[in-house]
mmCIF file of C-alpha atoms and ligand atoms in Angstrom:
data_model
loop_
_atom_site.group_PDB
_atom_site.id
_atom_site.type_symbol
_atom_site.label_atom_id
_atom_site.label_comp_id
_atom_site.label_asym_id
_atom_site.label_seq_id
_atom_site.Cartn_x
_atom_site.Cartn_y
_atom_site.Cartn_z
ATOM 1 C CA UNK A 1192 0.000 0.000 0.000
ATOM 2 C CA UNK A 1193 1.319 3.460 -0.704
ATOM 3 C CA UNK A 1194 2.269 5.586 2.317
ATOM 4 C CA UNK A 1195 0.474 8.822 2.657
ATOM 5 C CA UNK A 1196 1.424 12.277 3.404
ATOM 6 C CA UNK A 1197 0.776 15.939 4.042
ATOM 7 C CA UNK A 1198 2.104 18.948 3.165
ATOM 8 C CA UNK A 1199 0.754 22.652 2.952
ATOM 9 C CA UNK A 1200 1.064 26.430 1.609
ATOM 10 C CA UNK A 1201 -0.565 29.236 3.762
ATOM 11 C CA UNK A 1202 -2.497 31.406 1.536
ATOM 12 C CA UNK A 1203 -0.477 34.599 2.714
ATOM 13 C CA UNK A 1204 0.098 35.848 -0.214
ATOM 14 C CA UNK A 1205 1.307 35.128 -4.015
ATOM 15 C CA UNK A 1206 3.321 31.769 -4.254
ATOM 16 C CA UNK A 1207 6.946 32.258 -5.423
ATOM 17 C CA UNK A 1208 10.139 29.624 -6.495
ATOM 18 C CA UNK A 1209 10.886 29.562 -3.061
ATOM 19 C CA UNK A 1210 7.583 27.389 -2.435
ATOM 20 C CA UNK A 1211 8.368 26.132 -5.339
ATOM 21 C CA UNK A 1212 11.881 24.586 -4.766
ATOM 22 C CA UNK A 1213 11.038 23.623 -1.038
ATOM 23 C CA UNK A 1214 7.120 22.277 -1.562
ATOM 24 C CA UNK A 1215 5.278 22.105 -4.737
ATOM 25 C CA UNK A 1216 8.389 20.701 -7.307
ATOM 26 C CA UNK A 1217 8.816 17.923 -4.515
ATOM 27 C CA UNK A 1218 5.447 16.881 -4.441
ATOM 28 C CA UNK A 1219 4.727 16.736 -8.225
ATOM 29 C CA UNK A 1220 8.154 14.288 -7.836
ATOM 30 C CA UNK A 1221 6.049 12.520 -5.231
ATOM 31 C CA UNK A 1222 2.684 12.109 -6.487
ATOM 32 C CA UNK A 1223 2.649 8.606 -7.953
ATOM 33 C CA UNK A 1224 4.458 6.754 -5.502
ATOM 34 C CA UNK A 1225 2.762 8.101 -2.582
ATOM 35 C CA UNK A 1226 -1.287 8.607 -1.667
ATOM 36 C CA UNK A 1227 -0.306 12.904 -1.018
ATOM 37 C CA UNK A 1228 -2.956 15.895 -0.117
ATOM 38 C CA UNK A 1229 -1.593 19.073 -0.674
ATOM 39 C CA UNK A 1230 -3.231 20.879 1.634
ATOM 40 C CA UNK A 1231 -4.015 25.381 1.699
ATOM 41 C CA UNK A 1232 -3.513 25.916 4.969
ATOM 42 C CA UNK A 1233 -6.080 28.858 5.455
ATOM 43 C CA UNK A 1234 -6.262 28.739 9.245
ATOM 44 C CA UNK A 1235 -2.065 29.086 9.299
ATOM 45 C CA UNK A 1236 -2.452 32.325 7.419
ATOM 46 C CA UNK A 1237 -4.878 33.767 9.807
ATOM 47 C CA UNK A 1238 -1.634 33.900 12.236
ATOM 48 C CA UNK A 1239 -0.941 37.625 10.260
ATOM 49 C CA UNK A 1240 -2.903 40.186 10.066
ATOM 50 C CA UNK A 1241 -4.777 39.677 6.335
ATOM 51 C CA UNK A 1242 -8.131 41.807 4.878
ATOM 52 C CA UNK A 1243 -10.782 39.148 5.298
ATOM 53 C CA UNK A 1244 -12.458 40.045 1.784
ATOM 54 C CA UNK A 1245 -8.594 38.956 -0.137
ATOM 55 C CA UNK A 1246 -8.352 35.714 1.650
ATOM 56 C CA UNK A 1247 -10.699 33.235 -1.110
ATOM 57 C CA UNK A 1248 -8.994 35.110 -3.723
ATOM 58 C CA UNK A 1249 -5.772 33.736 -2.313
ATOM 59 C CA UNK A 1250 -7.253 30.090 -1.797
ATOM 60 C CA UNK A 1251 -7.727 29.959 -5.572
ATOM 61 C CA UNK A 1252 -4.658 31.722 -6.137
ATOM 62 C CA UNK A 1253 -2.677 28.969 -4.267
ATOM 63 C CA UNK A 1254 -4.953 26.549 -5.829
ATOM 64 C CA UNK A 1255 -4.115 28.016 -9.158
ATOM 65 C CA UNK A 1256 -0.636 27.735 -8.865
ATOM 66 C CA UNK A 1257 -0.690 24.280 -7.256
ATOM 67 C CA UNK A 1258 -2.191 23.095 -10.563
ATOM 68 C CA UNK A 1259 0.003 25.159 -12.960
ATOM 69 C CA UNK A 1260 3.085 23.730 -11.523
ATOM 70 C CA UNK A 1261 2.167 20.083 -11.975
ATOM 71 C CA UNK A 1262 -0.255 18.782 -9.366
ATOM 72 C CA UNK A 1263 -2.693 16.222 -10.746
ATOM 73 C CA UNK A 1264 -6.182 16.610 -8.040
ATOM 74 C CA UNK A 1265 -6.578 12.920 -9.626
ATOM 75 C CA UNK A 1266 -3.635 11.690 -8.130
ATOM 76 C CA UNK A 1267 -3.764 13.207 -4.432
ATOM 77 C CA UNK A 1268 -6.189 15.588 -2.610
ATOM 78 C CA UNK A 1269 -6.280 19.086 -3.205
ATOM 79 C CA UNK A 1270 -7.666 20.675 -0.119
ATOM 80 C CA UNK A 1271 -8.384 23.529 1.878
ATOM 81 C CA UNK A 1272 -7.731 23.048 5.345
ATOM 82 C CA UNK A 1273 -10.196 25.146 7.099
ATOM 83 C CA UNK A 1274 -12.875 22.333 4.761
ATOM 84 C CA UNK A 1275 -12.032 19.873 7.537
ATOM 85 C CA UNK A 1276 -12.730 21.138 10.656
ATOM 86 C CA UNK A 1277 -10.834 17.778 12.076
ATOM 87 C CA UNK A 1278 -7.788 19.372 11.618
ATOM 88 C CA UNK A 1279 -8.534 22.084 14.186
ATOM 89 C CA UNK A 1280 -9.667 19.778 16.776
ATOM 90 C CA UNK A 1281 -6.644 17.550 16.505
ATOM 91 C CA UNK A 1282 -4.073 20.360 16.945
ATOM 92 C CA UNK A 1283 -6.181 20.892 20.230
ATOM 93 C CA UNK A 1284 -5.825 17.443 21.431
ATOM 94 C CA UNK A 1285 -2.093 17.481 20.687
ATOM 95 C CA UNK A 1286 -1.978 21.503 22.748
ATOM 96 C CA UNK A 1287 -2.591 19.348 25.582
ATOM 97 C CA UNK A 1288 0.014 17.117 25.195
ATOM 98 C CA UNK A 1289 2.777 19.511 23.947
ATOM 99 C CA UNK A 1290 5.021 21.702 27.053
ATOM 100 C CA UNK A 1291 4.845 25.265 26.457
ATOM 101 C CA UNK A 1292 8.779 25.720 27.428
ATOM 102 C CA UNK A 1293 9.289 23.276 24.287
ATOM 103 C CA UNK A 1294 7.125 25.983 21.623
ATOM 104 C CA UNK A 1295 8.464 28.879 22.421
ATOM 105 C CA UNK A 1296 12.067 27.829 21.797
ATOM 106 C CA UNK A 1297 11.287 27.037 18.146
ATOM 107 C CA UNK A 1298 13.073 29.676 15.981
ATOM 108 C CA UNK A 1299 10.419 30.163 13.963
ATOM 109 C CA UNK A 1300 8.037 31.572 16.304
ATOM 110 C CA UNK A 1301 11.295 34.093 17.317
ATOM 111 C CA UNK A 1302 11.648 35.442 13.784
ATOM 112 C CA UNK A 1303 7.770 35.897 13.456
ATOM 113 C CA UNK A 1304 8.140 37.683 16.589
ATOM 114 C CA UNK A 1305 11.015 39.547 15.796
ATOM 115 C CA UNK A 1306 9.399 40.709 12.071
ATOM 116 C CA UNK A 1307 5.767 41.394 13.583
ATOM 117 C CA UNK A 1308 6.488 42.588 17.127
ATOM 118 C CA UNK A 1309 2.903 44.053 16.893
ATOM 119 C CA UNK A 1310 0.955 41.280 16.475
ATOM 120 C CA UNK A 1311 2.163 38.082 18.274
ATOM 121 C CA UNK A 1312 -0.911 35.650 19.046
ATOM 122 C CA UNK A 1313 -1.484 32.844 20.425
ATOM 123 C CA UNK A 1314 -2.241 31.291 16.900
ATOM 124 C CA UNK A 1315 1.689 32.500 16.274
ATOM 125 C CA UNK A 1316 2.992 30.286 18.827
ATOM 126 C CA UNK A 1317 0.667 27.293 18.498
ATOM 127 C CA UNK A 1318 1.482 27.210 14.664
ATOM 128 C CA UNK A 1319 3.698 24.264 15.120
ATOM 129 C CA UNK A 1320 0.774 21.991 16.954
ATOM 130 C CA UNK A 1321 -1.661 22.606 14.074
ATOM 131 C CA UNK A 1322 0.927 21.878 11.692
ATOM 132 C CA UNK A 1323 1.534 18.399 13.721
ATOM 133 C CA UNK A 1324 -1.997 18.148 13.612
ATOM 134 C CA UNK A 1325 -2.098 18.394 9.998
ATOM 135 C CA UNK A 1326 0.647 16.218 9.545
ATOM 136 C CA UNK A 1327 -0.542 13.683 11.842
ATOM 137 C CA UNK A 1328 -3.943 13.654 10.870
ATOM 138 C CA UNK A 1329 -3.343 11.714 7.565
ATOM 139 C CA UNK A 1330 -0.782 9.388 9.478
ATOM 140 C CA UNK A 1331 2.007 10.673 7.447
ATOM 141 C CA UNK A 1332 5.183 9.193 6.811
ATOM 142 C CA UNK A 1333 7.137 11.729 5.059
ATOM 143 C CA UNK A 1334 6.652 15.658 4.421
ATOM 144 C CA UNK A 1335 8.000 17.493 1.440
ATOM 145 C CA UNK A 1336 9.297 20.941 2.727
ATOM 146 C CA UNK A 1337 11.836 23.860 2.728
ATOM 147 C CA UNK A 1338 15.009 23.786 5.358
ATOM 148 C CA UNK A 1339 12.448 26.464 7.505
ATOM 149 C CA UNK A 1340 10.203 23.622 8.664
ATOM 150 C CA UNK A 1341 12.851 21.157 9.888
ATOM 151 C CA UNK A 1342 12.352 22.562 13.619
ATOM 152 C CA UNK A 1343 8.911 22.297 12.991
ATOM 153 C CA UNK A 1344 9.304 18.609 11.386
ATOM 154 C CA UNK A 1345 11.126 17.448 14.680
ATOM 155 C CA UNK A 1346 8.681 19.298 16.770
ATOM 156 C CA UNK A 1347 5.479 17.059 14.976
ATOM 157 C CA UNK A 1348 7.984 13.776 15.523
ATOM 158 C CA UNK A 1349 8.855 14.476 19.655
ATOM 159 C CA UNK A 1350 4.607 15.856 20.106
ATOM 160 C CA UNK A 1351 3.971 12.130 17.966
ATOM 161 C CA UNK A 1352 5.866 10.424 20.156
ATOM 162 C CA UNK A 1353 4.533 12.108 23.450
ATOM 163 C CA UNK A 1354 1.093 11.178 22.106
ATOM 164 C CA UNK A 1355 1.900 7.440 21.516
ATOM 165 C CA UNK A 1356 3.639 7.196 25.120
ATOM 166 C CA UNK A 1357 0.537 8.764 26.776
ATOM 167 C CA UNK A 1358 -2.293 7.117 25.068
ATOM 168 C CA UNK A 1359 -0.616 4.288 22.635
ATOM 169 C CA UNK A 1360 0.669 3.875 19.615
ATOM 170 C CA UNK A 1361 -1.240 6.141 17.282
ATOM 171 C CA UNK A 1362 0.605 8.005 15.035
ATOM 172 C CA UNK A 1363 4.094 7.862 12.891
ATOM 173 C CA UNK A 1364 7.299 9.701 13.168
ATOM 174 C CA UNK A 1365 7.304 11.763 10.121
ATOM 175 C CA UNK A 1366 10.048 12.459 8.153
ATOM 176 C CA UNK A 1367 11.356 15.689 6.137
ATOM 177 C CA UNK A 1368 11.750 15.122 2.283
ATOM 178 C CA UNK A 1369 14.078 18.032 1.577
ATOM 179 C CA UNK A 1370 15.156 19.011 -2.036
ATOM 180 C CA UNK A 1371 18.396 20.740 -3.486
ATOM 181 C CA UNK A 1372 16.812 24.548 -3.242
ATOM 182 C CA UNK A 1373 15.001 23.548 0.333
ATOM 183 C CA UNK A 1374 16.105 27.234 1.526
ATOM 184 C CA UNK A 1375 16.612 29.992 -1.036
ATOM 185 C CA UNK A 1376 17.099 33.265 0.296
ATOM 186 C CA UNK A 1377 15.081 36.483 -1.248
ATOM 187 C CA UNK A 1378 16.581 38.889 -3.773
ATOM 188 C CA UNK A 1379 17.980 41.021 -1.087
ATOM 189 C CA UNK A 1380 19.944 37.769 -0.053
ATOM 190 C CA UNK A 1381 19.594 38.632 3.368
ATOM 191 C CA UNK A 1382 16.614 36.830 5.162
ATOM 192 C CA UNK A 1383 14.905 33.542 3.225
ATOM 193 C CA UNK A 1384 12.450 34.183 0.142
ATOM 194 C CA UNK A 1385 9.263 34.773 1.621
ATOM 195 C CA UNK A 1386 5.536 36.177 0.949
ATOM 196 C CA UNK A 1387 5.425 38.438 4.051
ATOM 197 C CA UNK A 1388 8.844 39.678 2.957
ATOM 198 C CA UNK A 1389 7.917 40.638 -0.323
ATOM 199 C CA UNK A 1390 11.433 39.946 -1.422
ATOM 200 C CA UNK A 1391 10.514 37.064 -3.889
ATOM 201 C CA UNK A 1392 10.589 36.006 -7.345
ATOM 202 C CA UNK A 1393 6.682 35.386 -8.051
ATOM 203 C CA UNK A 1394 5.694 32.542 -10.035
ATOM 204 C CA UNK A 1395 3.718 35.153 -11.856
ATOM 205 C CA UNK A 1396 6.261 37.116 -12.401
ATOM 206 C CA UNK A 1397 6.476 38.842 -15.972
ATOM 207 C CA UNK A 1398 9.436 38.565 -18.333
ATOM 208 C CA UNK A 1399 10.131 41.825 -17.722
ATOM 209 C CA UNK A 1400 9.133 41.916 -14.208
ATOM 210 C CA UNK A 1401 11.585 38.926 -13.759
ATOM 211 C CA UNK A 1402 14.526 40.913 -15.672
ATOM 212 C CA UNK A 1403 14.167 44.243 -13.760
ATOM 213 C CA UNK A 1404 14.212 41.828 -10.279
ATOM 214 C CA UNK A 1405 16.855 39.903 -11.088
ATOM 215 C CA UNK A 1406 19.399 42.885 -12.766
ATOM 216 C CA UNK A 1407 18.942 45.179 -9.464
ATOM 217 C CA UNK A 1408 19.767 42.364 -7.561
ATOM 218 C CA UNK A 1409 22.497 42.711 -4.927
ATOM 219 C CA UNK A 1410 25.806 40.307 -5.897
ATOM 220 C CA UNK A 1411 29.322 40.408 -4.097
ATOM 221 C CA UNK A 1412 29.147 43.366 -2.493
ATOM 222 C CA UNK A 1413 33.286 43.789 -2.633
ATOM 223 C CA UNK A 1414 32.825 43.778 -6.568
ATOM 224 C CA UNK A 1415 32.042 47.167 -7.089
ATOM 225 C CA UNK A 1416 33.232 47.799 -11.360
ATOM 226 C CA UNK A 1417 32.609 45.168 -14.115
ATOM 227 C CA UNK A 1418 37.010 44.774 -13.644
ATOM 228 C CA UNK A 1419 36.984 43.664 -10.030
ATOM 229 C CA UNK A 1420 37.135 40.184 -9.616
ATOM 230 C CA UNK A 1421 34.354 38.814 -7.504
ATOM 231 C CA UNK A 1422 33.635 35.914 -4.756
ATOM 232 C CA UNK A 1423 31.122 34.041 -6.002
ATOM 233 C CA UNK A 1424 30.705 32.311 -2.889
ATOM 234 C CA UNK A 1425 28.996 35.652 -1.384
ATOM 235 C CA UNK A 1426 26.747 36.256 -4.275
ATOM 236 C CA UNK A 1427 23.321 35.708 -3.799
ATOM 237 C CA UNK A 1428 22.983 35.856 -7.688
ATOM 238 C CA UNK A 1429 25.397 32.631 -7.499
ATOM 239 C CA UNK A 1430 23.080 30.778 -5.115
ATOM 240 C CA UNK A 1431 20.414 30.637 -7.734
ATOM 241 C CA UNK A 1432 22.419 29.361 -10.224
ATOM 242 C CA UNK A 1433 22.996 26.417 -8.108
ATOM 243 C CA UNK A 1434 19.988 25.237 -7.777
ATOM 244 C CA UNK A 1435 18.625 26.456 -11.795
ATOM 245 C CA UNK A 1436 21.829 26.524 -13.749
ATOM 246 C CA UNK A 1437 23.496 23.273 -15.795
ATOM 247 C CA UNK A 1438 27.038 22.369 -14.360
ATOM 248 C CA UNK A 1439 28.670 24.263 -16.763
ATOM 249 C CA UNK A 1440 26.909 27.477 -16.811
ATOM 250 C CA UNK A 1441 27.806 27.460 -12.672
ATOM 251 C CA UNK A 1442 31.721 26.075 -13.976
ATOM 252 C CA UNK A 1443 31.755 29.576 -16.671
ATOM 253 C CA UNK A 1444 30.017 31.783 -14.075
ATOM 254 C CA UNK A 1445 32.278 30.951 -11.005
ATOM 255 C CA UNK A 1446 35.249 31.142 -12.961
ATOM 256 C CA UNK A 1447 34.567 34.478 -14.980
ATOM 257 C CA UNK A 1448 33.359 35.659 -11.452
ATOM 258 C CA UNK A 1449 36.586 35.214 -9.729
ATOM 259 C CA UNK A 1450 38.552 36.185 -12.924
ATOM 260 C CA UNK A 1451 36.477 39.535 -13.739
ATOM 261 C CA UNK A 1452 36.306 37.626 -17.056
ATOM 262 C CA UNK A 1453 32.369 38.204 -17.302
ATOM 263 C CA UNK A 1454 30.223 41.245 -15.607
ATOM 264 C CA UNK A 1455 27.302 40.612 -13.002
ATOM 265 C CA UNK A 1456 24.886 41.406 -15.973
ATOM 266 C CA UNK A 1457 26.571 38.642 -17.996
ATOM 267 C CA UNK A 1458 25.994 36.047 -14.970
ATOM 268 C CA UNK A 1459 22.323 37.293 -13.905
ATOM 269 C CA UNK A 1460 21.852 37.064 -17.818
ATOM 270 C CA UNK A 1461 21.910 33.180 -17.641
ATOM 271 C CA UNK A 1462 19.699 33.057 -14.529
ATOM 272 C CA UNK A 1463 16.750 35.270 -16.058
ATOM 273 C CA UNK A 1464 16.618 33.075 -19.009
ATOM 274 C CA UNK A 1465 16.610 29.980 -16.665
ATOM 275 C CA UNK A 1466 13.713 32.126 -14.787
ATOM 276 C CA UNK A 1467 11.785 32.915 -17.462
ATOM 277 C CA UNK A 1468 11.787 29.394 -18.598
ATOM 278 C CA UNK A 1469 10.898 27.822 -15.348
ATOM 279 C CA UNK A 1470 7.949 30.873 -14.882
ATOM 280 C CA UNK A 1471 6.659 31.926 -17.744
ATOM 281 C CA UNK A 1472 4.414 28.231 -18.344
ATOM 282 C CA UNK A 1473 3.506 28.314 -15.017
ATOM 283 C CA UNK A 1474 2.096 31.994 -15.321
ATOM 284 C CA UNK A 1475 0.415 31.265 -18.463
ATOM 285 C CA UNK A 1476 -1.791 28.035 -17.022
ATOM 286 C CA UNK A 1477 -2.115 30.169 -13.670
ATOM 287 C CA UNK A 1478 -3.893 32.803 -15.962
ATOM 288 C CA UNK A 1479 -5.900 30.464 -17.653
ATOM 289 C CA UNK A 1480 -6.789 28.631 -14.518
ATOM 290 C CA UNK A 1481 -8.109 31.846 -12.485
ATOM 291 C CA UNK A 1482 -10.429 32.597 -15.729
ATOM 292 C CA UNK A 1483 -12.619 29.539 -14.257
ATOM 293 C CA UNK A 1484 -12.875 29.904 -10.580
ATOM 294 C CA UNK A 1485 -15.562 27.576 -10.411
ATOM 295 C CA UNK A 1486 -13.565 24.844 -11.303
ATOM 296 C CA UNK A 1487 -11.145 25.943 -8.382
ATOM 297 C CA UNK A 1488 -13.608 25.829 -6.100
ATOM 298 C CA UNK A 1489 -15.014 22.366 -7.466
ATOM 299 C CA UNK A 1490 -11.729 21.153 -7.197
ATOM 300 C CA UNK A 1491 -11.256 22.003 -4.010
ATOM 301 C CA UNK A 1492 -14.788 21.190 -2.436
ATOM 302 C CA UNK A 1493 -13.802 17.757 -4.330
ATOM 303 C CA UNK A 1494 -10.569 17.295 -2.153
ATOM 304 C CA UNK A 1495 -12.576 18.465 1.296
ATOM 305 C CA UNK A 1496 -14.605 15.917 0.763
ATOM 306 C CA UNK A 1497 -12.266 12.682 -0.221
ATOM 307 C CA UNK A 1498 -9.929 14.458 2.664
ATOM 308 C CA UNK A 1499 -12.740 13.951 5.552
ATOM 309 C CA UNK A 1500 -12.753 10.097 5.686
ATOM 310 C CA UNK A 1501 -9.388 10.045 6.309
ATOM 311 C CA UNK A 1502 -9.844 12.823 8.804
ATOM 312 C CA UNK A 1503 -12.868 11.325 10.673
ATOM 313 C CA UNK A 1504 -11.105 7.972 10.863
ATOM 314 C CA UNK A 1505 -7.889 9.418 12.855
ATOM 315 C CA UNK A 1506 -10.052 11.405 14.904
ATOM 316 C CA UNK A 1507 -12.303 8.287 16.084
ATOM 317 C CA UNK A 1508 -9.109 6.497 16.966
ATOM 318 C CA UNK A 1509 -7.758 9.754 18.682
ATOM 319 C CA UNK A 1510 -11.314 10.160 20.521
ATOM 320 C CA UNK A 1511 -11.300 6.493 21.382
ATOM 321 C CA UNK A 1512 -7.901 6.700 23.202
ATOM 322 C CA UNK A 1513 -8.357 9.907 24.643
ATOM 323 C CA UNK A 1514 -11.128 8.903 26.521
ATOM 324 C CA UNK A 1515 -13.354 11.625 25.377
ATOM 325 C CA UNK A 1516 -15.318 9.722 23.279
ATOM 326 C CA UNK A 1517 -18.592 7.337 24.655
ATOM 327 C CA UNK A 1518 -19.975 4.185 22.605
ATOM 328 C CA UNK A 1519 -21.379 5.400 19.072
ATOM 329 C CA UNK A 1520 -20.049 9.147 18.867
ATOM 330 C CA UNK A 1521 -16.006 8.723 17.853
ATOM 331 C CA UNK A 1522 -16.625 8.257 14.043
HETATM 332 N N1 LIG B 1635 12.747 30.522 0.682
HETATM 333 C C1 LIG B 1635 12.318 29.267 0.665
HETATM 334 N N2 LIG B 1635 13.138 28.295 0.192
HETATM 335 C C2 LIG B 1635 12.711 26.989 0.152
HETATM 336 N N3 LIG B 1635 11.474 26.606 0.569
HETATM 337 C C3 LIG B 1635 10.632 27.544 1.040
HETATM 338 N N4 LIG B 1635 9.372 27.494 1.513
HETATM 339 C C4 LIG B 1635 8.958 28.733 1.853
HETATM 340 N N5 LIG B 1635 9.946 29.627 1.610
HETATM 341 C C5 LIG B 1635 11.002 28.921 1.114
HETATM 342 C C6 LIG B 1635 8.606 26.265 1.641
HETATM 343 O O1 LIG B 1635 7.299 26.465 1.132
HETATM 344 C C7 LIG B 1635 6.388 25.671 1.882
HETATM 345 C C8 LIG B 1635 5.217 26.477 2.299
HETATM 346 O O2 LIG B 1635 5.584 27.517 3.139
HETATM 347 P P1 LIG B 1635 4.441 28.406 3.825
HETATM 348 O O3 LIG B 1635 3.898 29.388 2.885
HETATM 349 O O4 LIG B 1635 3.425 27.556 4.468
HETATM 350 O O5 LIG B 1635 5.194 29.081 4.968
HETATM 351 P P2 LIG B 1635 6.541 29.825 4.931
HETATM 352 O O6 LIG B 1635 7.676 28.857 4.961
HETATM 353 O O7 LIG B 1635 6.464 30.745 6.097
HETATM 354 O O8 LIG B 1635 6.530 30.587 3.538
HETATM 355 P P3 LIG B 1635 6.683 32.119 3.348
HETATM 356 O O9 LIG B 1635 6.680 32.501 1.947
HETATM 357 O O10 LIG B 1635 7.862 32.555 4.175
HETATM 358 O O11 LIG B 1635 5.315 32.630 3.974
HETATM 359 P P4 LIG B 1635 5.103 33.812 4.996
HETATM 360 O O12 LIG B 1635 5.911 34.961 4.535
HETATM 361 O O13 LIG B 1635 3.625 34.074 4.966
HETATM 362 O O14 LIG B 1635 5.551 33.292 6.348
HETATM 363 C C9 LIG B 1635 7.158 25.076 3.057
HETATM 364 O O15 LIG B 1635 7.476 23.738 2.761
HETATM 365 C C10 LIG B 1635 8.379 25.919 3.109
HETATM 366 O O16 LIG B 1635 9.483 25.222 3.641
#
């Protein structure tokens, strides 16, 4: 039997390669040899402050781009979280099981804190048990994600374990799938790519949109005229072409880098063209999806639905050794 898994995007904004490298490309990889839902993880993006009226614009947006990139909603479950209200009332069974000391050392939760000092809620911090929750729910046994989620990976595996020791053996120890761009930083190469950051390359990113991002791009900042030679080691620019660029396009730029035998321009040159390539599909199908939100939606109310089974079933095990359920009222 195939092994399942989870794995989710918050709605919190446009979808760019960084989501891309770490989640979506994984999963397409993933589809046929495992039973998958990708899940939009609407309650997650609630954890930020959002305007109420943009969030189902960003459901199909997600939804959308999910498709464009290669997800097949015949092969695993395309879902909206918030559609299966089980996931919320796992994540508060596993609140009860999960030390508070142990949450707020995960260094996500400080770097949410220290970008919106304003607005840190209890949602914030219990961000990791929901994401256990949805990870647990479907009795995963891998997760496709960016670097960022390891901490939260081996928080789901140690709250898992907790679970099992306290009430029997339930769930599995996930694991982390990680791919070669599993952390790319944004195009100010300071802090990781990231919606809230606006510092992304979109996947609907125009050519020229794409072009004017990438050539104002910050590269070695000691390479200040075309004749210095640079350290491509320091060059955000460089970073991307590890992860996009053949062997020999990162052998020519490297070398003409540290030789001042090619310009900046000349290097991000090869990377837009890799860019465009990768985007410009995905943009296209995006478009044509959005024209037919209905579908979306249908789509969507399609995977809620396959989705709850799977749900209910966990939960009337949960229920059943939790001791809050009574004869005929688990399921
Ligand atoms: N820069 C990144 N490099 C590699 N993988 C990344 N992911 C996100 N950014 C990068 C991966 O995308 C998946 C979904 O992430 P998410 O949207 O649920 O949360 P996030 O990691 O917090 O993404 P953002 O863009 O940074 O969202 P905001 O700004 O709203 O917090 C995960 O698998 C993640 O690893």
């Amino acid at each position: 039997m195939r092994k399942n898994f989870f794995s989710g995007i918050q709605p919190s904004g446009r979808l760019h390669i960084g989501n891309y490298l770490g989640a979506i490309k994984q999963w397409t990889a993933l589809q046929d040899s495992y039973e998958p839902v990708f899940g939009i993880v609407d309650y997650h993006a609630m954890t930020a402050r959002y305007d109420p009226s943009e969030m189902q614009g960003r459901v199909l947006d997600a939804a959308a781009s999910y498709l464009a990139a290669g997800l097949d909603p015949e092969r695993g479950i395309m879902m909206v979280q918030s559609h299966v209200p089980e996931h919320v009332e796992l994540a508060w069974i596993l609140n009860c099981v999960t030390p508070m000391g142990r949450l707020s050392r995960i260094p996500t939760f400080k770097e949410k804190v220290r970008q919106n000092p304003d607005n840190v809620n209890m949602g914030l911090f219990g961000y990791p048990v929901l994401m256990a929750a949805d990870i647990l729910l479907y009795r995963s046994e891998i997760v496709p994600v960016g670097e960022d989620q390891v901490p939260h990976l081996e928080f789901t595996r140690e709250i898992a374990r907790r679970f099992n020791n306290t009430f029997g053996e339930t769930f599995p120890e996930p694991a982390e799938v990680l791919s070669s761009g599993a952390r790319i930083l944004g195009l100010d190469g300071v802090d990781k790519m990231s919606k809230s950051l606006d510092n992304c390359l979109y996947l609907d990113d125009t050519d020229e949109v794409i072009t004017k991002k990438l050539s104002t791009a910050p590269t070695d900042p000691a390479r200040k005229r075309r004749d210095d030679p640079g350290n491509p080691d320091v060059c955000n620019i460089y970073s991307y072409h590890k992860v996009f660029s053949t062997p020999e396009e990162l052998e020519h730029c490297a070398e003409g880098c540290r030789t001042a035998g090619i310009g900046c321009l000349d290097c991000k040159n090869i990377l837009i063209e890799h860019m465009k390539e990768l985007i410009g599909p995905i943009r296209e199908k995006r478009t044509d999806l959005l024209a037919r939100p209905e579908e979306l939606r249908r789509i969507l109310r399609d995977g809620g639905e396959r989705a709850r089974p799977i749900a209910r079933a966990t939960m009337a095990e949960v229920k059943e050794r939790t001791g809050v359920a009574f004869e005929g009222t688990a399921g």
